[in-house]
PDB file of C-alpha atoms and ligand atoms in Angstrom:
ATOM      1  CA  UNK A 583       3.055  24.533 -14.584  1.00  0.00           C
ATOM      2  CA  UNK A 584       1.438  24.029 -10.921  1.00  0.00           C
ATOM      3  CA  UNK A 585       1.670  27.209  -9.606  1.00  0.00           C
ATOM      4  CA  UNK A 586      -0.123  26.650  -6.408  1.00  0.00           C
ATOM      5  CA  UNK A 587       2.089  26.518  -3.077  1.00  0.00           C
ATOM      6  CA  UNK A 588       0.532  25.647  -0.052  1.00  0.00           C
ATOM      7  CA  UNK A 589       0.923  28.128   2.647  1.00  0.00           C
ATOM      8  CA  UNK A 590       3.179  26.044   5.365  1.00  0.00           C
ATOM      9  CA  UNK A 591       2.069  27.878   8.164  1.00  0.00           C
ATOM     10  CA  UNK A 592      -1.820  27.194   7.341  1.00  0.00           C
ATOM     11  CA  UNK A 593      -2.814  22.999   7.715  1.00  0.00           C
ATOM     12  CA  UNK A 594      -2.257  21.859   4.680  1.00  0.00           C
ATOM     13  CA  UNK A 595      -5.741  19.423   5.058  1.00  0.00           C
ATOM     14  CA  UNK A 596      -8.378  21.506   5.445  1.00  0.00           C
ATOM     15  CA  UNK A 597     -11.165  20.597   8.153  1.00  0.00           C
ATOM     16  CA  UNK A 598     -13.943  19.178   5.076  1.00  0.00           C
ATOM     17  CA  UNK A 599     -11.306  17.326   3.381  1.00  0.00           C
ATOM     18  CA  UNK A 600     -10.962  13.455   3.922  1.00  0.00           C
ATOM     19  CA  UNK A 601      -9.053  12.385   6.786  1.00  0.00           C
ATOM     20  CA  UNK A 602      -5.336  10.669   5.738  1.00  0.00           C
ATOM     21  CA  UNK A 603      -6.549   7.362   7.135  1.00  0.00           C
ATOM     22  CA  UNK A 604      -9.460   4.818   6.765  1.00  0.00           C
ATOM     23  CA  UNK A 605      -9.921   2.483   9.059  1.00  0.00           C
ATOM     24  CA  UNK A 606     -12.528  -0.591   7.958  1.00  0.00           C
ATOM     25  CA  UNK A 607     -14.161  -3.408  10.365  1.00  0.00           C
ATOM     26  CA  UNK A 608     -12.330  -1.682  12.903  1.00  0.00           C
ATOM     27  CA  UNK A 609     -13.622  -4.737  14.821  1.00  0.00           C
ATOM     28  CA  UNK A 610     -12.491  -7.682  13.376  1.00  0.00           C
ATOM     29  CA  UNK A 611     -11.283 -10.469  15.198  1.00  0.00           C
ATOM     30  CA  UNK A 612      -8.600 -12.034  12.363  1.00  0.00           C
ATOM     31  CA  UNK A 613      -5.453 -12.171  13.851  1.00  0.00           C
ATOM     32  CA  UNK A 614      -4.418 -10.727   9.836  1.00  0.00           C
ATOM     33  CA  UNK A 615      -4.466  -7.177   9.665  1.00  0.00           C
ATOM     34  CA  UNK A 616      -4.319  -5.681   6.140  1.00  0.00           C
ATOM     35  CA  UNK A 617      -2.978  -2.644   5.309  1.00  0.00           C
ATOM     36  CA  UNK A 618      -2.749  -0.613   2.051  1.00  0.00           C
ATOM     37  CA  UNK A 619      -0.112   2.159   1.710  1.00  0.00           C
ATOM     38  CA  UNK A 620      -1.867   3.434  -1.659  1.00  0.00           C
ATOM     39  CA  UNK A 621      -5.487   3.149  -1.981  1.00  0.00           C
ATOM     40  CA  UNK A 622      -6.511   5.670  -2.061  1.00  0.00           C
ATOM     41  CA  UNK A 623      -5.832   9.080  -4.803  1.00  0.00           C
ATOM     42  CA  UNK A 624      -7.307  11.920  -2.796  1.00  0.00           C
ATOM     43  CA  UNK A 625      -5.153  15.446  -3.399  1.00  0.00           C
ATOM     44  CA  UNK A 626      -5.181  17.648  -0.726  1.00  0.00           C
ATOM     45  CA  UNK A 627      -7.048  21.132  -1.979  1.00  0.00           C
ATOM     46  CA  UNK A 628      -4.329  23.414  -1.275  1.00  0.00           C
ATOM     47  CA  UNK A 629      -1.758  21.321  -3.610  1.00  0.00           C
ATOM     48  CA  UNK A 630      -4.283  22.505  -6.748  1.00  0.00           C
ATOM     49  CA  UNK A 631      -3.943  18.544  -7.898  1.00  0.00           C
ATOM     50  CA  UNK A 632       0.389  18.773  -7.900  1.00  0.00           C
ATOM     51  CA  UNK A 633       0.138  20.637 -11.932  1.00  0.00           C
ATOM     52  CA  UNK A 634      -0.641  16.880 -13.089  1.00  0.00           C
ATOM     53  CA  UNK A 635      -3.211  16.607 -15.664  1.00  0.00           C
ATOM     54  CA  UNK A 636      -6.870  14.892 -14.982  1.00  0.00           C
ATOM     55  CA  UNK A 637      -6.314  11.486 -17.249  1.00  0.00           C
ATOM     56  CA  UNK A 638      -3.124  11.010 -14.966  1.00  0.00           C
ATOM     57  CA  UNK A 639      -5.080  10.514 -11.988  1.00  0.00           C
ATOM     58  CA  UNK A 640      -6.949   7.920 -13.755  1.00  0.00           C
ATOM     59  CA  UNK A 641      -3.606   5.702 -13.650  1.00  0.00           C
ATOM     60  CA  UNK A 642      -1.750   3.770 -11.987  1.00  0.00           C
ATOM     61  CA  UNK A 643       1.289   6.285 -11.188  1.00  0.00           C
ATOM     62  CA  UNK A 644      -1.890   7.931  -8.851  1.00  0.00           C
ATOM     63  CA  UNK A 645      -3.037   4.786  -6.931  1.00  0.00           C
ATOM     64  CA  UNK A 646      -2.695   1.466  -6.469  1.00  0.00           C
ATOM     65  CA  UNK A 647      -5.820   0.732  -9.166  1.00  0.00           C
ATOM     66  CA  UNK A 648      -8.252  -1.246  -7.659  1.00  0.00           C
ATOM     67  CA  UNK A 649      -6.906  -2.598  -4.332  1.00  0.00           C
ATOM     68  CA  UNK A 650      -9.401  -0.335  -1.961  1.00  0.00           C
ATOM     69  CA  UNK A 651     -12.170  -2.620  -3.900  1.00  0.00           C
ATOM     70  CA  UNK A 652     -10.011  -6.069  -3.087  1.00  0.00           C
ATOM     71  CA  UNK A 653      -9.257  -4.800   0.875  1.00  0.00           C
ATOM     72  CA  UNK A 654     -12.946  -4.027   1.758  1.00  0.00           C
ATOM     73  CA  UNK A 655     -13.663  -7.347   0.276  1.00  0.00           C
ATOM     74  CA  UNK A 656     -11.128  -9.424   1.814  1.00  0.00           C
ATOM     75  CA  UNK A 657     -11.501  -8.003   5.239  1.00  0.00           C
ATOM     76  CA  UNK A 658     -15.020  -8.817   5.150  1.00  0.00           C
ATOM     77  CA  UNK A 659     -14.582 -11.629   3.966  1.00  0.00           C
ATOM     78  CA  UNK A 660     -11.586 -12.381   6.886  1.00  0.00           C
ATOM     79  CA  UNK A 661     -13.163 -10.326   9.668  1.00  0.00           C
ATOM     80  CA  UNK A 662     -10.039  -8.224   9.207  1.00  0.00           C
ATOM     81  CA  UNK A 663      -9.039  -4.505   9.965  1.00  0.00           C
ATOM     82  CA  UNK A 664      -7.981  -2.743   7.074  1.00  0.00           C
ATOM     83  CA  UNK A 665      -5.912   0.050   7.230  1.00  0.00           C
ATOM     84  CA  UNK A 666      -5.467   2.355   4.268  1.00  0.00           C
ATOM     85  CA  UNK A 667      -4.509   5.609   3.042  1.00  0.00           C
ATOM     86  CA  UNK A 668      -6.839   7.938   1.389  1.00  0.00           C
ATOM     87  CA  UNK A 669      -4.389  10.300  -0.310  1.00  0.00           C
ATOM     88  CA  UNK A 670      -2.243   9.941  -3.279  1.00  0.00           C
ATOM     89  CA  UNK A 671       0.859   8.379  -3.770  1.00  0.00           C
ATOM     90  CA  UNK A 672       2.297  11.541  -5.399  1.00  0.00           C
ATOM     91  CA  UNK A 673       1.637  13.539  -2.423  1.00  0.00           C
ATOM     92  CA  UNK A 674       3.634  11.665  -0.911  1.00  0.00           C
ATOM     93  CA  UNK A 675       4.322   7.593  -0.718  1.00  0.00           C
ATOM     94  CA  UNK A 676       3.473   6.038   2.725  1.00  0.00           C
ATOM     95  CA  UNK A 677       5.500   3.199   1.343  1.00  0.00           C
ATOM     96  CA  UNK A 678       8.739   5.269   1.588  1.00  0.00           C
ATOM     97  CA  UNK A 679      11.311   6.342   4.189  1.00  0.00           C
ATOM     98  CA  UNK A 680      10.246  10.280   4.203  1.00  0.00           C
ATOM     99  CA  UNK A 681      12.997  12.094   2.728  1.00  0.00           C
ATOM    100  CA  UNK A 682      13.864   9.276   0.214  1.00  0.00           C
ATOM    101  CA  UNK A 683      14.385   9.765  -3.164  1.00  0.00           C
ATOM    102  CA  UNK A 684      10.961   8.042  -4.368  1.00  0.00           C
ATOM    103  CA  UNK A 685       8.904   9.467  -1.212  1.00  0.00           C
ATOM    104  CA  UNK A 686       7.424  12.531  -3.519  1.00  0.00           C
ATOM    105  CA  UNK A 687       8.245  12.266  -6.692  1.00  0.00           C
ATOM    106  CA  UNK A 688       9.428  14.688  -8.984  1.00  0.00           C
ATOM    107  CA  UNK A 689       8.366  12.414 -12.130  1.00  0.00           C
ATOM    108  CA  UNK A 690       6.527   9.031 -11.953  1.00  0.00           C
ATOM    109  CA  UNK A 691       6.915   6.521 -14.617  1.00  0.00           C
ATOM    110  CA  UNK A 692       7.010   8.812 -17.493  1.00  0.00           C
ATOM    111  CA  UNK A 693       5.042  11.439 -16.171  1.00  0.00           C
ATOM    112  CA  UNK A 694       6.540  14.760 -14.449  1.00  0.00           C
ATOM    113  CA  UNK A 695       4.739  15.480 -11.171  1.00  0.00           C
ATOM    114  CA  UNK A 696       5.117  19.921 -11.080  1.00  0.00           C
ATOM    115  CA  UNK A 697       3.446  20.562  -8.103  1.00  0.00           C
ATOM    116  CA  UNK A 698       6.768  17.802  -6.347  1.00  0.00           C
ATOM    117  CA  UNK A 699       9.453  20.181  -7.769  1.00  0.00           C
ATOM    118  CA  UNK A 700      11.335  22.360  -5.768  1.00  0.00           C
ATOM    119  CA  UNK A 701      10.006  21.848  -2.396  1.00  0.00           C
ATOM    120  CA  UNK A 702      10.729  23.581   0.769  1.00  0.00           C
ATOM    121  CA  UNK A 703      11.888  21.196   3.488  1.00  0.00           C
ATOM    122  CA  UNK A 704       8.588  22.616   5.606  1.00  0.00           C
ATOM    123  CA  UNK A 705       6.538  21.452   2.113  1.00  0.00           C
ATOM    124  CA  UNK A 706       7.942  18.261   3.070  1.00  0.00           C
ATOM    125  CA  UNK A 707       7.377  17.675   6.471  1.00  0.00           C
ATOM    126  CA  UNK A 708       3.360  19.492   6.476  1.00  0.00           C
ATOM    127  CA  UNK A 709       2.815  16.244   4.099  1.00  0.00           C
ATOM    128  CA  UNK A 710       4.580  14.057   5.845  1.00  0.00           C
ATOM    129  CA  UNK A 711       3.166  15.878   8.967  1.00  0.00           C
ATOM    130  CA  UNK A 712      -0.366  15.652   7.903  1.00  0.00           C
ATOM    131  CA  UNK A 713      -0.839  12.325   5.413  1.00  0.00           C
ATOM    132  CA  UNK A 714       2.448   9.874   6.250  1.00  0.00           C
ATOM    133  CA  UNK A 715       2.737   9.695  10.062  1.00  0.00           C
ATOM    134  CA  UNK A 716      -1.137   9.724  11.066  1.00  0.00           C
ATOM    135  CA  UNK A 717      -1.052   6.372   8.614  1.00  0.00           C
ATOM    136  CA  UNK A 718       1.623   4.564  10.035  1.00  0.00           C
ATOM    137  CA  UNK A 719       0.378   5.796  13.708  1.00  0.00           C
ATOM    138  CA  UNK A 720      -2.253   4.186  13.412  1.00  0.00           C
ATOM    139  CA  UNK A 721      -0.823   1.012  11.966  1.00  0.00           C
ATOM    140  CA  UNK A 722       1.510   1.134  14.924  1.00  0.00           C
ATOM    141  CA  UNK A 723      -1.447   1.637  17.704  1.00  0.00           C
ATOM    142  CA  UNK A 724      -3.725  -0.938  16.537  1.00  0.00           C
ATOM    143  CA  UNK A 725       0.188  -3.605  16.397  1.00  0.00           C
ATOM    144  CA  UNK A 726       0.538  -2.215  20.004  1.00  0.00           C
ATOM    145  CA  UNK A 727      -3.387  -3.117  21.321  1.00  0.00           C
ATOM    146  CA  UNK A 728      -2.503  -6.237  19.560  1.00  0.00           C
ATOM    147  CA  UNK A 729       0.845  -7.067  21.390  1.00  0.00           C
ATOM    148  CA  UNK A 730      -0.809  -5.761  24.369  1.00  0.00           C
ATOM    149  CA  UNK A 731      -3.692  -8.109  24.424  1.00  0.00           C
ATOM    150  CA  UNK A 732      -1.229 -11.272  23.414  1.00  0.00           C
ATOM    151  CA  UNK A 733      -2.994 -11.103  20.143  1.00  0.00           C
ATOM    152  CA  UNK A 734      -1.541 -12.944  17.361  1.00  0.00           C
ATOM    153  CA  UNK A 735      -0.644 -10.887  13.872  1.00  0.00           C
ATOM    154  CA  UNK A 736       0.501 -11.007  10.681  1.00  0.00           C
ATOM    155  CA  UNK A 737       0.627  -8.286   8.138  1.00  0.00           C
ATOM    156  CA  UNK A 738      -1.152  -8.253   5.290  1.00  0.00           C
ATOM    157  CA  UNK A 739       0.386  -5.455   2.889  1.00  0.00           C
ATOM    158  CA  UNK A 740      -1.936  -4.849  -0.332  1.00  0.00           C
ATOM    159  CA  UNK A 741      -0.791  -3.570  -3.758  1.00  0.00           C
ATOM    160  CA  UNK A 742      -1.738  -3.746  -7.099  1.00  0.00           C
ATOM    161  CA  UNK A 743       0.597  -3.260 -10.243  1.00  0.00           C
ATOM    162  CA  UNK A 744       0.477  -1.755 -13.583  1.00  0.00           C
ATOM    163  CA  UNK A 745       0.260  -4.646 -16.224  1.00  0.00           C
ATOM    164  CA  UNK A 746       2.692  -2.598 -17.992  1.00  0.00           C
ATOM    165  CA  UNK A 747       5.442  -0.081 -17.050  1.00  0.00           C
ATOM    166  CA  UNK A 748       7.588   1.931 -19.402  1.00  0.00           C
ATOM    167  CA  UNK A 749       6.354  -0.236 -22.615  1.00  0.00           C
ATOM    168  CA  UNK A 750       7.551  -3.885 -21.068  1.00  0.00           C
ATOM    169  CA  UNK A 751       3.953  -6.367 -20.441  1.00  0.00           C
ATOM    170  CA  UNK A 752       4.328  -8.063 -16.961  1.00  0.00           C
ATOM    171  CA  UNK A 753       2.924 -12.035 -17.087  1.00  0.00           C
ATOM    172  CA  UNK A 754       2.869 -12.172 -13.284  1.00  0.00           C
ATOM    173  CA  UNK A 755      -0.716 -12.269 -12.341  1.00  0.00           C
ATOM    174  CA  UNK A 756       0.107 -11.695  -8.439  1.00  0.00           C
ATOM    175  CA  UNK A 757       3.244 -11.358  -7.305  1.00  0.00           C
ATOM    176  CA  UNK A 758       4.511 -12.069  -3.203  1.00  0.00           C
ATOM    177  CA  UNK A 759       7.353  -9.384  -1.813  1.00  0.00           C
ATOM    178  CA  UNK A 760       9.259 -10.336   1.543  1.00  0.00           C
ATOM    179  CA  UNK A 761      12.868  -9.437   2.582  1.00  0.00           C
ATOM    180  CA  UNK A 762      14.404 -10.957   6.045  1.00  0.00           C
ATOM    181  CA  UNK A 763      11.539 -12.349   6.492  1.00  0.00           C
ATOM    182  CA  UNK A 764      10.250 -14.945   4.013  1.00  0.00           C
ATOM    183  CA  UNK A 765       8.066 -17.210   6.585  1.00  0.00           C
ATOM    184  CA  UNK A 766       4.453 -16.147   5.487  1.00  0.00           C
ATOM    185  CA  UNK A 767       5.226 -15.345   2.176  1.00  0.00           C
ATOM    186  CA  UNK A 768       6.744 -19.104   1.616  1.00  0.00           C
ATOM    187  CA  UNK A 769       3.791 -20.442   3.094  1.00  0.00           C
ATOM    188  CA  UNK A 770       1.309 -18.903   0.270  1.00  0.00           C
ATOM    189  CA  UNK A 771       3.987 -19.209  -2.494  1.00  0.00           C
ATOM    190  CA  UNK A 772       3.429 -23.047  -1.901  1.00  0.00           C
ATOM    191  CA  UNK A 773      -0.725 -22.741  -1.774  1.00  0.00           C
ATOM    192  CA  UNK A 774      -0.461 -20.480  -4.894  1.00  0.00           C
ATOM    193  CA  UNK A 775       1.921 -22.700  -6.843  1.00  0.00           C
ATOM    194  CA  UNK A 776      -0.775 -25.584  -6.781  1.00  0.00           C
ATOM    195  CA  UNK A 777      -3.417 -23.366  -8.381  1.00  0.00           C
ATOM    196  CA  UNK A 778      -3.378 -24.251 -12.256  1.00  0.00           C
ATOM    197  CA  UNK A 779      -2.564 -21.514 -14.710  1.00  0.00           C
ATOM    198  CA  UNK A 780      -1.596 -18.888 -11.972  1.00  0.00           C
ATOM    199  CA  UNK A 781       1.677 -16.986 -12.778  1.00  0.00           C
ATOM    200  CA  UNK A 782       3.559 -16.248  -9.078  1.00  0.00           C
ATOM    201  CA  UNK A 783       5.856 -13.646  -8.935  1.00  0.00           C
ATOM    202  CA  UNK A 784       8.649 -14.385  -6.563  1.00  0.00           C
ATOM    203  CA  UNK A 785       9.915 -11.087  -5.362  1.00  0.00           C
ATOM    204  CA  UNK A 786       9.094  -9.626  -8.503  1.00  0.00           C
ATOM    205  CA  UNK A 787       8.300  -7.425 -10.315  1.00  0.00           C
ATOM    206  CA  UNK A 788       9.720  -5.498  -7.091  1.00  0.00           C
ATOM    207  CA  UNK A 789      11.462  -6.236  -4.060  1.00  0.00           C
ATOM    208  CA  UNK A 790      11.204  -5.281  -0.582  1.00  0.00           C
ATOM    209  CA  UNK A 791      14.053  -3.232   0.896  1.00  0.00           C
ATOM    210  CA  UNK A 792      14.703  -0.383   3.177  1.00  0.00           C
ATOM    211  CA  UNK A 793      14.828   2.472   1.031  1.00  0.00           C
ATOM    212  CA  UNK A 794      12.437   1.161  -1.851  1.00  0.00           C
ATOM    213  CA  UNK A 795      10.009   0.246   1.722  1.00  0.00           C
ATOM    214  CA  UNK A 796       8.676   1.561   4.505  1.00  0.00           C
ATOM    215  CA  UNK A 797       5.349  -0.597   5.772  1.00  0.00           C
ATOM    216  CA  UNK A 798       6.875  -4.083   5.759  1.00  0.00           C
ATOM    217  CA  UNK A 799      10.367  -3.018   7.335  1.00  0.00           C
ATOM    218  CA  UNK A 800       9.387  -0.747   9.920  1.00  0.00           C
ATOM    219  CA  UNK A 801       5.573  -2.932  11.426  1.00  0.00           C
ATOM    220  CA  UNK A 802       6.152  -5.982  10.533  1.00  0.00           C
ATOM    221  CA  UNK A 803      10.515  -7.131  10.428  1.00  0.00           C
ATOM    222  CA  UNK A 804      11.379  -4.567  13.283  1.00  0.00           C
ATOM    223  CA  UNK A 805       8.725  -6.416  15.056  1.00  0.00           C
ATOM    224  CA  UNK A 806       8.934  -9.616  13.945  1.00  0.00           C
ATOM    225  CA  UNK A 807       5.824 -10.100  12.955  1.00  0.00           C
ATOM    226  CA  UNK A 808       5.302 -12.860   9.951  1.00  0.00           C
ATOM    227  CA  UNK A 809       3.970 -10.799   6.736  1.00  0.00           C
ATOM    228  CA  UNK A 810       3.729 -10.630   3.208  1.00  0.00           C
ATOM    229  CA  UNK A 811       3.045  -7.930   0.884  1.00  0.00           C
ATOM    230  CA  UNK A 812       0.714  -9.183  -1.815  1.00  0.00           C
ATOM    231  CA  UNK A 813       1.020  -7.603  -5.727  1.00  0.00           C
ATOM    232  CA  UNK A 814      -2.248  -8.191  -7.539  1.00  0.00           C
ATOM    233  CA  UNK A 815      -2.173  -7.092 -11.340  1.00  0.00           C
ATOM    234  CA  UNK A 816      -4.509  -4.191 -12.231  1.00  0.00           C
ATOM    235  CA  UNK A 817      -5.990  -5.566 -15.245  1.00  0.00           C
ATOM    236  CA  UNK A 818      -7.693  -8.780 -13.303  1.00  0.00           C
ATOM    237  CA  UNK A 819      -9.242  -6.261 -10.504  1.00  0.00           C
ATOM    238  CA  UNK A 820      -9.634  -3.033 -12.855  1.00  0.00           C
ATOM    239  CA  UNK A 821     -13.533  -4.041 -11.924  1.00  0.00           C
ATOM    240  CA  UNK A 822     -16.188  -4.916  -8.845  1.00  0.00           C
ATOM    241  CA  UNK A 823     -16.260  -8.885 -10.282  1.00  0.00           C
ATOM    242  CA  UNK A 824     -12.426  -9.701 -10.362  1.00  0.00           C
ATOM    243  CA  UNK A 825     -12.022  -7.535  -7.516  1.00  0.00           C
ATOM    244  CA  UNK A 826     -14.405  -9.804  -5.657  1.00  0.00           C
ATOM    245  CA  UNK A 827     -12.908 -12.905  -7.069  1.00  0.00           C
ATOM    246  CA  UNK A 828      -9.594 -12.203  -6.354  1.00  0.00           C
ATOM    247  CA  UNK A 829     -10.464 -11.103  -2.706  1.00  0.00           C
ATOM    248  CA  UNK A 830     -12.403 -14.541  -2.272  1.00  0.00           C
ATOM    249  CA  UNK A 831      -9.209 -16.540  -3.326  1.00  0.00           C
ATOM    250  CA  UNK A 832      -7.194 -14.353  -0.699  1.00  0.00           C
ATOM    251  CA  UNK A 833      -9.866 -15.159   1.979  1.00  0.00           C
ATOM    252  CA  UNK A 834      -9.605 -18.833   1.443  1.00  0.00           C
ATOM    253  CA  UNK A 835      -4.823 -18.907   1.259  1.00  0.00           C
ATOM    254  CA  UNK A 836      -4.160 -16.616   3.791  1.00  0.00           C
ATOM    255  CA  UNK A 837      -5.806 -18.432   7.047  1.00  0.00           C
ATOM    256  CA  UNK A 838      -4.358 -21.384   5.408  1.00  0.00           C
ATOM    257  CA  UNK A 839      -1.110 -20.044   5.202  1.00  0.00           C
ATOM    258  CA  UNK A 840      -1.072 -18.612   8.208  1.00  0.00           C
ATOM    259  CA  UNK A 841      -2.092 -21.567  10.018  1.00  0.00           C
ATOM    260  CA  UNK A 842       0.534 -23.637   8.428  1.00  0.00           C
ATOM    261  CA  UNK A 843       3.246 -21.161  10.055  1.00  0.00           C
ATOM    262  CA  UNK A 844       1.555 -21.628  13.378  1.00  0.00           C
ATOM    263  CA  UNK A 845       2.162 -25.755  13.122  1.00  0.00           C
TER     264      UNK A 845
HETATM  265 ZN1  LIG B1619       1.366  -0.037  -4.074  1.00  0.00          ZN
END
C-alpha cells in the first residue's frame, strides 16, 4: 500500500523537480500549435510514485508511450510550438474536467493506482493546483498572443494508444477524435484515406466529449478554433525510427489539411 501523503500545506512540487509544463520551439511561426496532455510520466516526489509498482510506469496506463518523441519531431519539422505536460497521467489527467470521475484514477485499465484512493479534496486541488492549471494556462496564453496578433490557429492534440486494452487487439493504426467540430479532422480523414494500407480510425477507439475531454472542448470548440486530436498506435512509435516516420507523414497532411480548410 502507498503510504505516503503529501503534506497539503507544503508545495506539493518541490523547487528541483521538473516544472508541470514544457514548452518546445517556443518560436515557431506555424499557425498549428500542438499540444500533448500526456507526455510526459514524471511523479511528483512527495506522492512516493502513487503505491504503483516500477514495470507499471513502463506502460501505457503511465503515459501516452512515445508521443513526446513524435511532438519534438513534428514541431520541428512544422516550425510548431509544442505544448506538453511533464507529469503523469495518474497524478492527475490534464485531459479531464478536474473533479471527474477519470481525472485521478483510482484504478487504470486493470491496474489499482493506491496512492489515488481516498483523497482529501485539498489532495485534489494541490495537483490540480500545481500540474493541471499551469498546463492549460499556458495553452490558453500562447491561444490569447495568438488571437491578439490576428494569428491564425488550429490545434493539434497528440496521443498515442495502447495496441491493446483489457485483452481486445486494436487494427487502427492512427485514429482522428473531433466532436462539434469535425472541419480539420475531415480534412485529414480524406488525405489519410488515400494512403494505401493505412487503417483510420474514425472517432475511435475513443471519442471526444465533455466529461471523457478537457483540451479539445475547452481551447479549441469554446473558441472555435478548427482542431483535431490525433491517436497514433504505440507499437509503430514504441521507437526513435517510427517515431520519426510517423512525425514526417504528420508534417507533410497537416499544412495540407489545413490549407484545404482555409480555401
Ligand atoms: Zn493521451
Amino acid at each position: 500500500m502507498n503510504d505516503v501523503r503529501h503534506d497539503v500545506t507544503q508545495p506539493l512540487l518541490a523547487a528541483d523537480e521538473p516544472p508541470p509544463v514544457a514548452v518546445y520551439n517556443a518560436g515557431g511561426t506555424s499557425p498549428l500549435l500542438l499540444v500533448a496532455d500526456h507526455a510526459g510520466r514524471a511523479v511528483p516526489r512527495a506522492l512516493g510514485r502513487l503505491g504503483v509498482a516500477p514495470s507499471e510506469w513502463e506502460r501505457h496506463i503511465a503515459w501516452d508511450i512515445g508521443i513526446a518523441g513524435v511532438g519534438g519531431i513534428l514541431a520541428n519539422a512544422l516550425d510548431a510550438i509544442l505544448i506538453q505536460q511533464n507529469y503523469s497521467r495518474l497524478v492527475i489527467d490534464c485531459n479531464r474536467p478536474p473533479g471527474s470521475p477519470t481525472s485521478i484514477p483510482d484504478i487504470s485499465e486493470l491496474t489499482p493506482i493506491p496512492g489515488n484512493v481516498g483523497l482529501s479534496d485539498a489532495d485534489k486541488e494541490a495537483r490540480a493546483r500545481e500540474i493541471f492549471w499551469p498546463y492549460h494556462q499556458r495553452i490558453e496564453a500562447e491561444l490569447e498572443h495568438r488571437r491578439q496578433s490576428g494569428r491564425a490557429t488550429a490545434l493539434i492534440a497528440l496521443h498515442s494508444f495502447t495496441p491493446v486494452f483489457k485483452g481486445a487487439a486494436r487494427a487502427w493504426h492512427v485514429a482522428l477524435l473531433y466532436n462539434r467540430d469535425p472541419r480539420l479532422a475531415r480534412q485529414l480523414l480524406t488525405l489519410l484515406e488515400h494512403q494505401p494500407g493505412l487503417v483510420v480510425g474514425d472517432n475511435q477507439p475513443y471519442v471526444v466529449s465533455d466529461t471523457t475531454d478537457y483540451t479539445i472542448p475547452v481551447h479549441g470548440e469554446r473558441h472555435g478554433l478548427p482542431h483535431v486530436l490525433i491517436e497514433i498506435r504505440q507499437d509503430l512509435i514504441a521507437d526513435a525510427g517510427g517515431q520519426r516516420q510517423w512525425a514526417e507523414f504528420l508534417a507533410r497532411l497537416l499544412p495540407k489539411a489545413f490549407a484545404e480548410l482555409a480555401a
